[in-house]
Amino acid sequence: MTNTTHFGYKTVSEDDKVHKVAEVFHSVAPKYDVMNDLMSAGLHRVWKIFTIAQAAIRPGFKVLDIAGGTGDLAKAFAKRAGPAGEVWLTDINESMLRVGRDRLLNTGLSTPTLLCDAEKLPFPDNYFDRVSVAFGLRNMTHKDAALAEMRRVLKPGGKLLVLEFSKVWEPLKKPYDVYSFSVLPWLGKKIANDSESYRYLAESIRMHPDQDTLKQMMTDAGLARVEYFNLTAGVAALHTGIKL
């Protein structure tokens, strides 16, 4: 029997989800940064700045940025890790990875980039000082497996940082839903000529585990001292955990 999962609000086979998510990000890659700025009124940049501060990268650190997309975090990490450091930009989607690689090269950063699946990371145990994933975990089919892999490749004492859309503060839920399911697909149509991908993105946010559920999932994956920070009334949240 084929295992099923969700693709937004739809139930699909796990294989179909992989292909459908790939199609979404192949479609949105060329306009990804423009749409992020429009969708969040630029707040995604503030959330990433907070994440970078919490990462506390030092010279010589080895860092893995998973589902790194257009390279915002990898760029900041590489500057902080310096020439003695090692920062990997990875993504499962080739279109997104190409955009990120080119952006890094255009800023003079030649960091290694790799097309890979977060559920099967091709890195040795206990290798990285930091692992990050920003706005990528909710698109993964087996989040528990991905979190376990992230913990595996961390060194003892290393930190995992998960930045993701989350459960918004209840009084804002209704206007947030109106924005997500009316304005967002309209913007997608006007800017990226793709309303359906942005409808999926809105649905995927609602299907993603809330703050406390994700905290428990990280604990179950073997991470310690797991905590989260609500950002912009819970529109996004940063979860962190340590490998002991």
mmCIF file of C-alpha atoms in Angstrom, residues 61-141:
data_model
loop_
_atom_site.group_PDB
_atom_site.id
_atom_site.type_symbol
_atom_site.label_atom_id
_atom_site.label_comp_id
_atom_site.label_asym_id
_atom_site.label_seq_id
_atom_site.Cartn_x
_atom_site.Cartn_y
_atom_site.Cartn_z
ATOM 1 C CA PHE A 61 32.761 27.038 12.528
ATOM 2 C CA LYS A 62 31.358 24.337 10.271
ATOM 3 C CA VAL A 63 27.765 25.206 9.330
ATOM 4 C CA LEU A 64 25.082 23.400 7.334
ATOM 5 C CA ASP A 65 22.204 25.448 5.883
ATOM 6 C CA ILE A 66 19.437 23.042 4.811
ATOM 7 C CA ALA A 67 16.778 24.069 2.275
ATOM 8 C CA GLY A 68 18.920 27.174 2.026
ATOM 9 C CA GLY A 69 17.128 28.501 -1.035
ATOM 10 C CA THR A 70 18.481 31.826 -2.180
ATOM 11 C CA GLY A 71 21.306 31.797 0.353
ATOM 12 C CA ASP A 72 20.442 34.563 2.836
ATOM 13 C CA LEU A 73 21.547 32.594 5.894
ATOM 14 C CA ALA A 74 24.482 30.865 4.207
ATOM 15 C CA LYS A 75 25.858 34.235 3.086
ATOM 16 C CA ALA A 76 25.726 35.661 6.602
ATOM 17 C CA PHE A 77 27.151 32.490 8.135
ATOM 18 C CA ALA A 78 30.027 32.353 5.648
ATOM 19 C CA LYS A 79 31.053 35.916 6.447
ATOM 20 C CA ARG A 80 31.114 35.115 10.162
ATOM 21 C CA ALA A 81 32.822 31.717 9.869
ATOM 22 C CA GLY A 82 35.570 33.292 7.764
ATOM 23 C CA PRO A 83 38.131 31.551 5.561
ATOM 24 C CA ALA A 84 38.869 28.994 8.279
ATOM 25 C CA GLY A 85 35.199 28.000 8.428
ATOM 26 C CA GLU A 86 33.106 25.724 6.250
ATOM 27 C CA VAL A 87 29.545 26.674 5.291
ATOM 28 C CA TRP A 88 27.432 24.390 3.121
ATOM 29 C CA LEU A 89 24.387 25.626 1.198
ATOM 30 C CA THR A 90 22.055 22.725 0.432
ATOM 31 C CA ASP A 91 18.590 22.334 -1.061
ATOM 32 C CA ILE A 92 16.550 19.512 -2.537
ATOM 33 C CA ASN A 93 15.360 21.794 -5.354
ATOM 34 C CA GLU A 94 17.846 22.461 -8.147
ATOM 35 C CA SER A 95 16.224 25.721 -9.278
ATOM 36 C CA MET A 96 16.407 27.208 -5.787
ATOM 37 C CA LEU A 97 19.958 25.968 -5.266
ATOM 38 C CA ARG A 98 21.125 27.562 -8.525
ATOM 39 C CA VAL A 99 19.690 30.927 -7.462
ATOM 40 C CA GLY A 100 21.396 30.673 -4.073
ATOM 41 C CA ARG A 101 24.735 29.568 -5.515
ATOM 42 C CA ASP A 102 24.742 32.409 -8.036
ATOM 43 C CA ARG A 103 23.863 34.984 -5.374
ATOM 44 C CA LEU A 104 26.737 33.820 -3.185
ATOM 45 C CA LEU A 105 29.172 33.899 -6.097
ATOM 46 C CA ASN A 106 27.997 37.402 -7.020
ATOM 47 C CA THR A 107 28.934 38.591 -3.524
ATOM 48 C CA GLY A 108 32.374 36.980 -3.772
ATOM 49 C CA LEU A 109 31.602 33.948 -1.613
ATOM 50 C CA SER A 110 32.595 30.555 -2.979
ATOM 51 C CA THR A 111 30.912 28.241 -0.477
ATOM 52 C CA PRO A 112 30.166 24.581 -1.264
ATOM 53 C CA THR A 113 26.635 23.939 -2.535
ATOM 54 C CA LEU A 114 24.964 20.555 -2.679
ATOM 55 C CA LEU A 115 21.680 19.163 -3.986
ATOM 56 C CA CYS A 116 20.483 16.820 -1.251
ATOM 57 C CA ASP A 117 17.509 15.501 0.716
ATOM 58 C CA ALA A 118 17.320 16.639 4.352
ATOM 59 C CA GLU A 119 15.960 13.223 5.308
ATOM 60 C CA LYS A 120 19.192 11.554 4.054
ATOM 61 C CA LEU A 121 22.042 13.968 4.639
ATOM 62 C CA PRO A 122 25.324 12.883 2.979
ATOM 63 C CA PHE A 123 27.519 14.090 5.842
ATOM 64 C CA PRO A 124 29.308 12.204 8.637
ATOM 65 C CA ASP A 125 28.132 12.079 12.227
ATOM 66 C CA ASN A 126 29.188 14.878 14.606
ATOM 67 C CA TYR A 127 30.494 17.165 11.850
ATOM 68 C CA PHE A 128 28.798 20.574 12.110
ATOM 69 C CA ASP A 129 28.828 23.234 14.820
ATOM 70 C CA ARG A 130 25.520 24.636 13.573
ATOM 71 C CA VAL A 131 22.676 23.365 11.398
ATOM 72 C CA SER A 132 19.925 25.669 10.173
ATOM 73 C CA VAL A 133 16.722 25.310 8.168
ATOM 74 C CA ALA A 134 14.619 28.371 7.335
ATOM 75 C CA PHE A 135 11.121 27.979 5.863
ATOM 76 C CA GLY A 136 11.927 24.492 4.618
ATOM 77 C CA LEU A 137 10.882 22.033 7.314
ATOM 78 C CA ARG A 138 7.158 22.335 6.597
ATOM 79 C CA ASN A 139 7.714 21.062 3.036
ATOM 80 C CA MET A 140 9.469 17.878 4.203
ATOM 81 C CA THR A 141 7.449 14.666 4.137
#
